PDB file of C-alpha atoms in Angstrom:
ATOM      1  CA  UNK A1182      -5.293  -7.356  64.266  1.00 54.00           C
ATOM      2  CA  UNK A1183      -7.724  -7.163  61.328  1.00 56.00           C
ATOM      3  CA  UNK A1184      -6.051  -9.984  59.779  1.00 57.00           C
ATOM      4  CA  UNK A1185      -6.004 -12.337  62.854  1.00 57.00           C
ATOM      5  CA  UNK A1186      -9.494 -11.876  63.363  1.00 54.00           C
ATOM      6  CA  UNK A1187     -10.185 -12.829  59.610  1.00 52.00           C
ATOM      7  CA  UNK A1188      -7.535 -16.163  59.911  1.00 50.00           C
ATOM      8  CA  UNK A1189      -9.630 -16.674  63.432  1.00 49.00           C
ATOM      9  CA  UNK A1190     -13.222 -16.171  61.086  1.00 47.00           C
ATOM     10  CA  UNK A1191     -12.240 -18.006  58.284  1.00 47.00           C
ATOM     11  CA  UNK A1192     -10.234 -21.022  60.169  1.00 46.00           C
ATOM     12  CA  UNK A1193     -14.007 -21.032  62.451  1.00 44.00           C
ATOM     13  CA  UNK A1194     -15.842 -21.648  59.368  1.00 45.00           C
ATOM     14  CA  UNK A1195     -13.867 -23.840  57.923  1.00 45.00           C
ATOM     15  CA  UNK A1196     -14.241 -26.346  60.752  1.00 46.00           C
ATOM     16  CA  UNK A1197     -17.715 -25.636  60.652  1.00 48.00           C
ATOM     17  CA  UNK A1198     -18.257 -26.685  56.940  1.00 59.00           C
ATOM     18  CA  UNK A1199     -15.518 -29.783  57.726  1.00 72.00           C
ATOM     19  CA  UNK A1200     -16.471 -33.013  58.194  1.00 86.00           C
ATOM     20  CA  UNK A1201     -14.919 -36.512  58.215  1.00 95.00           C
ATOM     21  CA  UNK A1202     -15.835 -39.867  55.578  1.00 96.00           C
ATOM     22  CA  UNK A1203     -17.209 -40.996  58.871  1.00 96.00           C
ATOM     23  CA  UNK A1204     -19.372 -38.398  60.473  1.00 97.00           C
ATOM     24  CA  UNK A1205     -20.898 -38.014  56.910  1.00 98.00           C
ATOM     25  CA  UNK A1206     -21.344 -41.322  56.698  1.00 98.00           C
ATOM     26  CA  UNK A1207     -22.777 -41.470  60.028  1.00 97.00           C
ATOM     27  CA  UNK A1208     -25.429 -38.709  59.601  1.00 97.00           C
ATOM     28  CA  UNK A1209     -26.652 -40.676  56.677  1.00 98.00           C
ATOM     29  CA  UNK A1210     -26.813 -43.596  58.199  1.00 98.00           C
ATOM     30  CA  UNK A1211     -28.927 -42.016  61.237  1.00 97.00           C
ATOM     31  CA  UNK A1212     -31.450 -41.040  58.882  1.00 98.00           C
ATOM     32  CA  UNK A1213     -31.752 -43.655  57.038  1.00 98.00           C
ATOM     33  CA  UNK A1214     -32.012 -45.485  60.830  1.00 97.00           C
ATOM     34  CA  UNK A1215     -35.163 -42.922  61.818  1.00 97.00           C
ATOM     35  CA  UNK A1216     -36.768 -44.596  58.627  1.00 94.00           C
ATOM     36  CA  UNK A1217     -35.558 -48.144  58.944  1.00 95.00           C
ATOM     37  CA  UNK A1218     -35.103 -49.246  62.748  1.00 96.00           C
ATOM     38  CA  UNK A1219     -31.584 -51.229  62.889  1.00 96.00           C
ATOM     39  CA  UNK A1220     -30.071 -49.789  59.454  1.00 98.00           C
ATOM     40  CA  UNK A1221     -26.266 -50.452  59.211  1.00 98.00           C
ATOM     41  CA  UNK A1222     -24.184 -49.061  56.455  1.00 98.00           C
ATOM     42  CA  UNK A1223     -22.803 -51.436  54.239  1.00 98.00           C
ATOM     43  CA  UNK A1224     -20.042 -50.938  51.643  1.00 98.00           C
ATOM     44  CA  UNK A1225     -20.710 -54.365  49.909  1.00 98.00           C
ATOM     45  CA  UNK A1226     -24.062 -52.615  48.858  1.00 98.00           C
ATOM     46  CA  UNK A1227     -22.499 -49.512  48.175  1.00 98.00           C
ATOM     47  CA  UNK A1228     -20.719 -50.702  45.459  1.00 98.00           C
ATOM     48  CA  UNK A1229     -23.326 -52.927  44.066  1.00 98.00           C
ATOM     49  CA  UNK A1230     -25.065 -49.654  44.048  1.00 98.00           C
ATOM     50  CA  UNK A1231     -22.374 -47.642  42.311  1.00 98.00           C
ATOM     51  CA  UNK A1232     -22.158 -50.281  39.533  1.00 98.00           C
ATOM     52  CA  UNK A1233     -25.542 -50.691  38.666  1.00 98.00           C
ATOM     53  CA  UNK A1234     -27.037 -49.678  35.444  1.00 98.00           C
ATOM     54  CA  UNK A1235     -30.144 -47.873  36.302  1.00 98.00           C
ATOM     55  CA  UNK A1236     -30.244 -47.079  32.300  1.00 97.00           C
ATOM     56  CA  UNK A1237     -32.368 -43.592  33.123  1.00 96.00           C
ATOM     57  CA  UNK A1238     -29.976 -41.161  30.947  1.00 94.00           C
ATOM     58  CA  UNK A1239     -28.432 -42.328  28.040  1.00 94.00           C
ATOM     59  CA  UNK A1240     -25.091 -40.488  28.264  1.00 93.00           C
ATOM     60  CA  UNK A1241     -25.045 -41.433  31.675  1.00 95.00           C
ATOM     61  CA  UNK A1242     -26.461 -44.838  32.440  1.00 97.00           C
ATOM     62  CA  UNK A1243     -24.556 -45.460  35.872  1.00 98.00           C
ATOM     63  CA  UNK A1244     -21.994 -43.997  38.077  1.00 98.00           C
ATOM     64  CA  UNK A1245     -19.772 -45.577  36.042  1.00 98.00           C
ATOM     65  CA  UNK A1246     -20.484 -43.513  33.245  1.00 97.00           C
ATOM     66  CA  UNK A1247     -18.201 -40.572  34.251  1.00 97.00           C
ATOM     67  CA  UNK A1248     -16.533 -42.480  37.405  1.00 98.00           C
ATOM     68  CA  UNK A1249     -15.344 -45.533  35.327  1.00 98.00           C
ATOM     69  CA  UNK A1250     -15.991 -48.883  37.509  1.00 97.00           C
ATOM     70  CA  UNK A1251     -13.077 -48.556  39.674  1.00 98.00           C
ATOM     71  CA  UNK A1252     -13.028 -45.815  42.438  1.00 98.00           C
ATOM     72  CA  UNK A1253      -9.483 -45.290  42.892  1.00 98.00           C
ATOM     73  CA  UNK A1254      -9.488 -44.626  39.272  1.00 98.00           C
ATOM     74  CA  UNK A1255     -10.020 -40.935  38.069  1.00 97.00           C
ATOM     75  CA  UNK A1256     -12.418 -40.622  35.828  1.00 96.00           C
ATOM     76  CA  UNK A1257     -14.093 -37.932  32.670  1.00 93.00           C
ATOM     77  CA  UNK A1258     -17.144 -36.031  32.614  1.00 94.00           C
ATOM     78  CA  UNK A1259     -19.608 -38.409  29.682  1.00 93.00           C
ATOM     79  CA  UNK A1260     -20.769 -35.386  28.298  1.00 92.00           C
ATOM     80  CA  UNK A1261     -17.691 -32.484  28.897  1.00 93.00           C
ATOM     81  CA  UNK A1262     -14.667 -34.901  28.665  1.00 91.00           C
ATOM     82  CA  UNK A1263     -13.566 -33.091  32.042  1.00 92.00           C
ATOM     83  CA  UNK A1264     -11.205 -35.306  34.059  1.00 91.00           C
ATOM     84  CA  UNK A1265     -12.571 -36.369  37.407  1.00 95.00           C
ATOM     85  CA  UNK A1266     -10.439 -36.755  40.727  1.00 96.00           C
ATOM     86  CA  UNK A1267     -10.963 -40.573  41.702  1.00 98.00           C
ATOM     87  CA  UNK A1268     -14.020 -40.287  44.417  1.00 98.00           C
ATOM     88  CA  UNK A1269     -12.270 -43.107  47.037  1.00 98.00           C
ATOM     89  CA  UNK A1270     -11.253 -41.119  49.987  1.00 98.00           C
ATOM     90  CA  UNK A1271      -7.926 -44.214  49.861  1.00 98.00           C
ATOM     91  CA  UNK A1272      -7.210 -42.252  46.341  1.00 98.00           C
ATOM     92  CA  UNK A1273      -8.109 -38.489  46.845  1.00 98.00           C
ATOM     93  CA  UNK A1274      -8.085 -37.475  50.716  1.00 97.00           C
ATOM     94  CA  UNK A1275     -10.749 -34.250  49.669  1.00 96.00           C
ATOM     95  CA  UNK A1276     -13.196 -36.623  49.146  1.00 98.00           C
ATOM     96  CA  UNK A1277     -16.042 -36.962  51.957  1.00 98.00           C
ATOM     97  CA  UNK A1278     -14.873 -33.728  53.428  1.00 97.00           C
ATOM     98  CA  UNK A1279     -17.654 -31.060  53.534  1.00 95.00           C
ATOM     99  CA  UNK A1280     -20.900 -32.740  54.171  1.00 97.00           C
ATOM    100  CA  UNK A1281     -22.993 -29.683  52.048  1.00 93.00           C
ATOM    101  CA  UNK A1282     -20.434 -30.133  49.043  1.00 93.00           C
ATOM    102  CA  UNK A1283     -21.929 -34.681  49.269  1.00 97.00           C
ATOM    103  CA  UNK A1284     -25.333 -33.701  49.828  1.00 96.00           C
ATOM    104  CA  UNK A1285     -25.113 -31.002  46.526  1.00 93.00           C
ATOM    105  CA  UNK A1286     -23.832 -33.869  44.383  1.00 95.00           C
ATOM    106  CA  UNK A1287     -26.144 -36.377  45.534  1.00 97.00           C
ATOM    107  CA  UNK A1288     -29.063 -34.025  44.562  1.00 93.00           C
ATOM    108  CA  UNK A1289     -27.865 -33.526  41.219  1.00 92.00           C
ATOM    109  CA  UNK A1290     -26.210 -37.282  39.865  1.00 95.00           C
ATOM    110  CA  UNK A1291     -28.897 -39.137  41.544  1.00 96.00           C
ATOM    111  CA  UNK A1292     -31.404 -36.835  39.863  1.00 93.00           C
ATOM    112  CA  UNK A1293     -29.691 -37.213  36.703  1.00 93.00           C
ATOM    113  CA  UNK A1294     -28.179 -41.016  36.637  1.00 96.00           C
ATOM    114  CA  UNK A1295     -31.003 -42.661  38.820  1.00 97.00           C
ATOM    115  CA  UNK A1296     -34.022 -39.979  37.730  1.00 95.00           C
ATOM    116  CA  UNK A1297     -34.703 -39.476  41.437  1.00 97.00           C
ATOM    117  CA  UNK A1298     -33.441 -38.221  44.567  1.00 97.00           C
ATOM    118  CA  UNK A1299     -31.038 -41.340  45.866  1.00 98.00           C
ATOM    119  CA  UNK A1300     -32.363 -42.541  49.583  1.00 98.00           C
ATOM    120  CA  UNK A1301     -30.843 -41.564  52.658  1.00 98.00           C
ATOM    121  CA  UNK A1302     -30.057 -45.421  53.311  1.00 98.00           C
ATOM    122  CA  UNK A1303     -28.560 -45.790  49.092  1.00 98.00           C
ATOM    123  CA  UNK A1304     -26.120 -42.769  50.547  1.00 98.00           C
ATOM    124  CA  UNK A1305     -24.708 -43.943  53.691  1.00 98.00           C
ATOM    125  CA  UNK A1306     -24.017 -47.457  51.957  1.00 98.00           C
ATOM    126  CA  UNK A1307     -22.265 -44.866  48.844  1.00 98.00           C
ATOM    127  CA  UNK A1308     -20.556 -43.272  51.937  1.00 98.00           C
ATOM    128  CA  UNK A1309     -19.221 -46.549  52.995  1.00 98.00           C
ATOM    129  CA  UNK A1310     -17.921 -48.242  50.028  1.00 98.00           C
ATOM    130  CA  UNK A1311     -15.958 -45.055  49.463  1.00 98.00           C
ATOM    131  CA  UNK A1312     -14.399 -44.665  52.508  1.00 98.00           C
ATOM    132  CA  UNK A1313     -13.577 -48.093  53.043  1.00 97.00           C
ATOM    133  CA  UNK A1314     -12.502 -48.829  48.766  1.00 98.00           C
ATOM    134  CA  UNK A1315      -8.454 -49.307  48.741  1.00 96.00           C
TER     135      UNK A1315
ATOM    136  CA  UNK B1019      -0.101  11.984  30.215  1.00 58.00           C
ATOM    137  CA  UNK B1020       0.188   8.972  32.512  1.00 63.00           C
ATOM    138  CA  UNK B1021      -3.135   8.014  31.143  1.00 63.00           C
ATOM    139  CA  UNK B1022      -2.611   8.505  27.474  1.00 59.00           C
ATOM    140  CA  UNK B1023       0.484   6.255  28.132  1.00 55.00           C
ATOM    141  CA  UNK B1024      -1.250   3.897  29.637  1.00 56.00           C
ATOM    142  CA  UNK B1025      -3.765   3.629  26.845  1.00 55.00           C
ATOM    143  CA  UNK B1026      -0.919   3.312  24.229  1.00 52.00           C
ATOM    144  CA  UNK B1027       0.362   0.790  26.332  1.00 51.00           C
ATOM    145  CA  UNK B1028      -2.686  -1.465  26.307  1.00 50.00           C
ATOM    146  CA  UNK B1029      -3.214  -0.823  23.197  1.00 48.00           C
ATOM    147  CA  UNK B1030      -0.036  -3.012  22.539  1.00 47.00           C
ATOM    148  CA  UNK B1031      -0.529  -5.335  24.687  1.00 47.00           C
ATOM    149  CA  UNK B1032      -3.610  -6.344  22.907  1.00 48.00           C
ATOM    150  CA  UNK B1033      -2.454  -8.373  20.289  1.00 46.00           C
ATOM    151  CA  UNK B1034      -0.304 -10.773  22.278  1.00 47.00           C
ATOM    152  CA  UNK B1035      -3.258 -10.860  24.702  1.00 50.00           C
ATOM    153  CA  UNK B1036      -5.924 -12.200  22.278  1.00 64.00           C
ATOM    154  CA  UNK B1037      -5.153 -15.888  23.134  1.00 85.00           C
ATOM    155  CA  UNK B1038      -4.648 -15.078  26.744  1.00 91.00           C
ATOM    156  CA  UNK B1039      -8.363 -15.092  28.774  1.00 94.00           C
ATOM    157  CA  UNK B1040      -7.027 -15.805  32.469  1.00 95.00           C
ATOM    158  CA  UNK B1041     -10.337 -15.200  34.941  1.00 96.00           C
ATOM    159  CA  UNK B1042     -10.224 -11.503  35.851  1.00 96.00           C
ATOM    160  CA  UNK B1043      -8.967 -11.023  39.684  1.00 93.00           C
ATOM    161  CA  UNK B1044     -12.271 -10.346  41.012  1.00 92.00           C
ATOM    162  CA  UNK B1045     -13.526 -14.140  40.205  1.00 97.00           C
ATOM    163  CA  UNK B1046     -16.002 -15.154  42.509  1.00 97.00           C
ATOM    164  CA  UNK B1047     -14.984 -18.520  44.072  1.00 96.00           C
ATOM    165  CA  UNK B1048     -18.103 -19.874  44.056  1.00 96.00           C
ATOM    166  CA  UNK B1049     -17.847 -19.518  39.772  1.00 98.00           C
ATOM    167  CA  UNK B1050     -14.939 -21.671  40.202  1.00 95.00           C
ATOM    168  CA  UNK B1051     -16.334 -24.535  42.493  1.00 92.00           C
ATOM    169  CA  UNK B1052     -20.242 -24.717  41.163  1.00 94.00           C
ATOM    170  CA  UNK B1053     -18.931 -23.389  37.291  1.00 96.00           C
ATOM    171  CA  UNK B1054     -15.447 -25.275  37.228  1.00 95.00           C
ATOM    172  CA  UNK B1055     -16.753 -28.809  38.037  1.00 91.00           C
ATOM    173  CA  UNK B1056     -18.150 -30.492  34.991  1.00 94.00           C
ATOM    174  CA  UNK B1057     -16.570 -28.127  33.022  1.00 96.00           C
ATOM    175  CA  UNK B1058     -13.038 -25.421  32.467  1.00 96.00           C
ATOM    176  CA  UNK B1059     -14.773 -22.398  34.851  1.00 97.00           C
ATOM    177  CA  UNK B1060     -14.732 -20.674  31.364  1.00 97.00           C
ATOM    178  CA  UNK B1061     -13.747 -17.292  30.686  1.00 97.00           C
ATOM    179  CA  UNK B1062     -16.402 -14.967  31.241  1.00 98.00           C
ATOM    180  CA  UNK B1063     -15.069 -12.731  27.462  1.00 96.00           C
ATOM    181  CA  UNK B1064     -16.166 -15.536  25.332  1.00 97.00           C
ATOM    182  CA  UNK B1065     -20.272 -15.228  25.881  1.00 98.00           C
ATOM    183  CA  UNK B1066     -21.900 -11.951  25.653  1.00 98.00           C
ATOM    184  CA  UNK B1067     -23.984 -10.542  28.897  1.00 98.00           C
ATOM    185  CA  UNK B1068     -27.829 -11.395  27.130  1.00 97.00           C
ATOM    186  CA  UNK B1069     -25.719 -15.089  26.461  1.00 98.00           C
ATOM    187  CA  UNK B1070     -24.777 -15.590  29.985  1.00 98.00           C
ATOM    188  CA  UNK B1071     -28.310 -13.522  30.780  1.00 98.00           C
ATOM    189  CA  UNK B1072     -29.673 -16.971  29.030  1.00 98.00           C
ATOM    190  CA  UNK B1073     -27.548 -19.421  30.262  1.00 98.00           C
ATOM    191  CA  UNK B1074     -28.032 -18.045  33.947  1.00 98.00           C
ATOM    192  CA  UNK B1075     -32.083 -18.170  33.529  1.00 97.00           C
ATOM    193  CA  UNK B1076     -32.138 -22.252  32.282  1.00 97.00           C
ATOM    194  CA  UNK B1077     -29.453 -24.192  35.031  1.00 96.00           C
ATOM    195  CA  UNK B1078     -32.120 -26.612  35.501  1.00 92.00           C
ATOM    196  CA  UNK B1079     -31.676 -27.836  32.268  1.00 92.00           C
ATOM    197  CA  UNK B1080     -27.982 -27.139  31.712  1.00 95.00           C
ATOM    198  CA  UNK B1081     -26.996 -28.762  28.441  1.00 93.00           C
ATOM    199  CA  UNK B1082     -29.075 -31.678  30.265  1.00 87.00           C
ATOM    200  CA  UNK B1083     -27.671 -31.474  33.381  1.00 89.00           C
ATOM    201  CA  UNK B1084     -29.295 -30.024  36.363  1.00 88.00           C
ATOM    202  CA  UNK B1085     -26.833 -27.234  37.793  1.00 92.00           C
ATOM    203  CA  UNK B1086     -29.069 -25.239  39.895  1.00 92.00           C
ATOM    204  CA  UNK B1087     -27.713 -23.149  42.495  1.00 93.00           C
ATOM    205  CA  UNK B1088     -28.440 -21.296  45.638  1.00 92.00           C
ATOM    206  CA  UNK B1089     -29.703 -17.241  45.174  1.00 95.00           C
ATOM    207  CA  UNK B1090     -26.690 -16.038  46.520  1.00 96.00           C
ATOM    208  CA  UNK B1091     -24.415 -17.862  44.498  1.00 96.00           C
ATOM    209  CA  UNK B1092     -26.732 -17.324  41.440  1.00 97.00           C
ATOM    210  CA  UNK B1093     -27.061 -13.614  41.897  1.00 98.00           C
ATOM    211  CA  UNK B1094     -23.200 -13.532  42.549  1.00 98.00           C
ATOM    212  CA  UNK B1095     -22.281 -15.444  39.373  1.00 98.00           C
ATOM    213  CA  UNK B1096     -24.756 -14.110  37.607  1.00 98.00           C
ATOM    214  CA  UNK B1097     -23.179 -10.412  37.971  1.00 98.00           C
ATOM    215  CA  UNK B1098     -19.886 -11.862  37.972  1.00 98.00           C
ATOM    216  CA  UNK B1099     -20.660 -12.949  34.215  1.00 98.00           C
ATOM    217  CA  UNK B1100     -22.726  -9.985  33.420  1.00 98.00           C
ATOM    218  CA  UNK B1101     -20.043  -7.342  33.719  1.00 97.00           C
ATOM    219  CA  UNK B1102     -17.059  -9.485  32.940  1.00 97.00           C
ATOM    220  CA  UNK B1103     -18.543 -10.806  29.453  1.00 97.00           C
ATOM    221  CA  UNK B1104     -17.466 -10.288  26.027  1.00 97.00           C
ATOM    222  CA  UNK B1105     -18.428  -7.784  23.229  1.00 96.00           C
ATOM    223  CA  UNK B1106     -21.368  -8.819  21.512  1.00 95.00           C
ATOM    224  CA  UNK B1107     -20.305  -7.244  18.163  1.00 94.00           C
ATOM    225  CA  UNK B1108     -17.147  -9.858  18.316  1.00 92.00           C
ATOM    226  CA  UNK B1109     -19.120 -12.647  19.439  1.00 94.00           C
ATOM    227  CA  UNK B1110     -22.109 -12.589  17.159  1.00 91.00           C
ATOM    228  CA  UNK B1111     -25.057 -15.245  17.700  1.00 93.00           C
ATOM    229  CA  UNK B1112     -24.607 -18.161  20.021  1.00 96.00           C
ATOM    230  CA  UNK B1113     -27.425 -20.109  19.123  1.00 95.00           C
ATOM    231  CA  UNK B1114     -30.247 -21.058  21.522  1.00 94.00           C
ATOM    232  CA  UNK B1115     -29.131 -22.394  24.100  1.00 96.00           C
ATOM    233  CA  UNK B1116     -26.115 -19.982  23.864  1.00 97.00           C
ATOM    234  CA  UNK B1117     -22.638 -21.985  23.194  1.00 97.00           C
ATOM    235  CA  UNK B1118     -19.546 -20.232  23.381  1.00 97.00           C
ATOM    236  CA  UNK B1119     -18.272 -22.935  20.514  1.00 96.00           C
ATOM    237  CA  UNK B1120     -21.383 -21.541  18.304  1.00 96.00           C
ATOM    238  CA  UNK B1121     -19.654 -18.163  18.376  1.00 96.00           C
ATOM    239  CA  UNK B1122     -18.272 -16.004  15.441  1.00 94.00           C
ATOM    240  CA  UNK B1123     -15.003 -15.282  17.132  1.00 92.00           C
ATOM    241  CA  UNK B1124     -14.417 -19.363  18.373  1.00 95.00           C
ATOM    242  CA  UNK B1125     -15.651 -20.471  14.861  1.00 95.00           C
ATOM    243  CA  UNK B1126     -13.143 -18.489  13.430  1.00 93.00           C
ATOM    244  CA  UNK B1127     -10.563 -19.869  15.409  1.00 93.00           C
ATOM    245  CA  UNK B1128     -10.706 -23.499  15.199  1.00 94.00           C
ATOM    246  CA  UNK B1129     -11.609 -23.265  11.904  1.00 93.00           C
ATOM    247  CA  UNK B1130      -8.533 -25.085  11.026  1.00 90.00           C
ATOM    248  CA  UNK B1131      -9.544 -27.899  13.238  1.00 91.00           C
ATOM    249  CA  UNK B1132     -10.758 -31.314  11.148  1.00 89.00           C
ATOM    250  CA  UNK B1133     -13.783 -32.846  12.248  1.00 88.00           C
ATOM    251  CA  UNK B1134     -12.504 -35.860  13.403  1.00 88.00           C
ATOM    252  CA  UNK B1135     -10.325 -34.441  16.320  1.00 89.00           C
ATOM    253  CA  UNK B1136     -13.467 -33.174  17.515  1.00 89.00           C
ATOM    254  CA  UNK B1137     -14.825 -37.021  17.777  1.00 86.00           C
ATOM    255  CA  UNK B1138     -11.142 -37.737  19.320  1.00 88.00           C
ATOM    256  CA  UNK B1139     -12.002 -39.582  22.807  1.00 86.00           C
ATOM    257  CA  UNK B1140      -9.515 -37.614  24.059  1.00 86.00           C
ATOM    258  CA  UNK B1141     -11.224 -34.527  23.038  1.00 89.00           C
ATOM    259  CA  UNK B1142     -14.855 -35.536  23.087  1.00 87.00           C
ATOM    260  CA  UNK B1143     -16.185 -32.342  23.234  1.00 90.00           C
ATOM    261  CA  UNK B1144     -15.834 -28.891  22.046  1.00 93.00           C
ATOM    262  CA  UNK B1145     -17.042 -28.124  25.511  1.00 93.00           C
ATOM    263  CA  UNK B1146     -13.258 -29.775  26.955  1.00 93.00           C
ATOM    264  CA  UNK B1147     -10.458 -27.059  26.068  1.00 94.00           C
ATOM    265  CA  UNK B1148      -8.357 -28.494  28.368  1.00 91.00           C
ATOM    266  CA  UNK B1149      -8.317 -31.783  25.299  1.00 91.00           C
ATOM    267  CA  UNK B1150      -6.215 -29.452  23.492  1.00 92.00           C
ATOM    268  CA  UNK B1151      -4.958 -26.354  25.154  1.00 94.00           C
ATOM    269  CA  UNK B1152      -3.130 -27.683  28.227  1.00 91.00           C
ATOM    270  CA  UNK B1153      -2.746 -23.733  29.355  1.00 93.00           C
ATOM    271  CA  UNK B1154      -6.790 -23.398  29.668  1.00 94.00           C
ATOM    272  CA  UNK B1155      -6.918 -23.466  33.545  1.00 92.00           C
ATOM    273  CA  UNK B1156      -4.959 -20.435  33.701  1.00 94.00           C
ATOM    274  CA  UNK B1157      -6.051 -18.762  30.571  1.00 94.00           C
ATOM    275  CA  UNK B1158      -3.672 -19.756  27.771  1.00 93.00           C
ATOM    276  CA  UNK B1159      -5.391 -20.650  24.300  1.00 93.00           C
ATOM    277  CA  UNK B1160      -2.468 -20.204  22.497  1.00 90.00           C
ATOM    278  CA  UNK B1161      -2.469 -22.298  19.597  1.00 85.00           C
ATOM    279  CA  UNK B1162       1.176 -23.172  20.245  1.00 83.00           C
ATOM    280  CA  UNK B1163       0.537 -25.000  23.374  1.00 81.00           C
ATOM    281  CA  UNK B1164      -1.719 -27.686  22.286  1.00 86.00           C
ATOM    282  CA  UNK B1165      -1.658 -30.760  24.013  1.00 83.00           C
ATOM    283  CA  UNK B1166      -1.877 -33.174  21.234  1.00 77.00           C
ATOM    284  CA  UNK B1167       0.701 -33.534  18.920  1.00 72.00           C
ATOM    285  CA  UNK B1168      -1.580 -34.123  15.838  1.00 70.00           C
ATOM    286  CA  UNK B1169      -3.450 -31.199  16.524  1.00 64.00           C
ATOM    287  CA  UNK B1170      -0.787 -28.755  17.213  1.00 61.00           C
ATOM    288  CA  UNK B1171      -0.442 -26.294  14.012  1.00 53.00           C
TER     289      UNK B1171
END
């Protein structure tokens, strides 16, 4: 009994943390909406986003840094030589999954690549050119 | 008895052991997930407690990356670290910020390692065991299982 009610708990929160490419991408979009009436996602400026030098930190100038210019690629860490999982959802289906695990990332790449906290509108296009990248 | 056997026991297993750090069973996940991202989730025997004390206090500047993290999972990795950390008499100094690759007992034991497979872009860091020892994830340092054929003694 113990353990079905601990499979019931766990399976409860799991669905509460989960989240789709889409409804992430959607929640960022809405906000970014409540600051710019008629806001659409795009993924064209999503990737012009993720390939832009923004030259901030030396070790890690861009996205590309550590993601390498191609999403479906996987990439390594520019400082740790750690391999990273390719971040298109088309190439790694955990991607875009748990909307808290995005948001934690955002706070700390933008901080570090683009020396501020990235918009809500700079995410949902992000969002979009990796959900739609194949 | 049972006791005194298992002592004796231990005491043999030691040896073999010393290249073999798997993450002791009571791991936190979170250590894995906000620890094991940028870098191996190391093992927690290869800092001392007042080294992971240090590391623990300064996330916001984490070898220049921000790695901040919640007070729960701070507290809970913090303790994690603090009780599961490595002798200090065996580890000596770490340096300031502490780095386990500034350490007396991983000194020693890459000693044999030339400089230039450190620059190797395959390697690129003394911070990337899994470069060399393709066992890391689960705990294997062996120096029989490296990776790279050039650097395997």
């Amino acid at each position: 009994m113990k353990t079905i009610a601990i499979l019931l708990l766990t399976g409860a929160s799991l669905l509460s943390h989960a989240g789709t490419p889409q409804q992430i991408g959607q929640a960022y979009a809405q906000e970014a909406g409540s600051q710019t009436p008629g806001f659409t996602a795009s993924a064209a400026r999503g990737k012009d986003f993720f390939l832009r030098r923004f030259d901030v930190n030396a070790k890690m100038p861009a996205c590309t840094a550590c993601h390498t210019d191609n999403p479906l690629a996987a990439g390594q860490h520019a400082v740790t030589g750690k391999a990273i999982r390719p971040l298109a959802v088309s190439a790694n289906g955990e991607r875009l999954s748990d909307p808290a695990k995005v948001e934690k990332w955002f706070g700390r790449n933008c901080k570090e690549v683009l020396g501020r906290a990235c918009s809500a509108a700079e995410k949902a296009d992000f969002v979009a050119y990796m959900s739609e990248v194949r | 008895m049972r006791k005194l056997l298992t002592i004796l026991g231990l005491g043999c297993a030691l040896p073999v052991l010393a290249d073999n750090l798997p993450l002791p069973s009571g791991t936190p996940a979170s250590y894995k997930s906000e620890c094991g991202s940028c870098h191996l989730p190391y093992p927690p025997a290869l800092l001392a407690a007042d080294h992971w004390r240090r590391t623990m206090s300064q996330l916001g500047d984490h070898f220049g990356s921000d790695a901040t993290l919640d007070a729960r999972q701070l507290q809970e990795i913090r303790t994690f670290l603090e009780n599961a950390a490595g002798r200090p008499e065996r580890l000596g100094s770490a340096g300031d910020p502490p780095r386990i690759s500034q350490t007396q007992r991983f000194i020693r034991k890459h000693r044999e390692v030339p400089a230039r497979f450190w620059s190797d872009p395959r390697v690129k860091s003394a911070a990337n065991c899994e470069a060399c020892h393709r066992g890391a994830a689960t705990g294997n340092f062996g120096e029989h299982d490296i990776a790279i054929r050039e650097l395997r003694s």
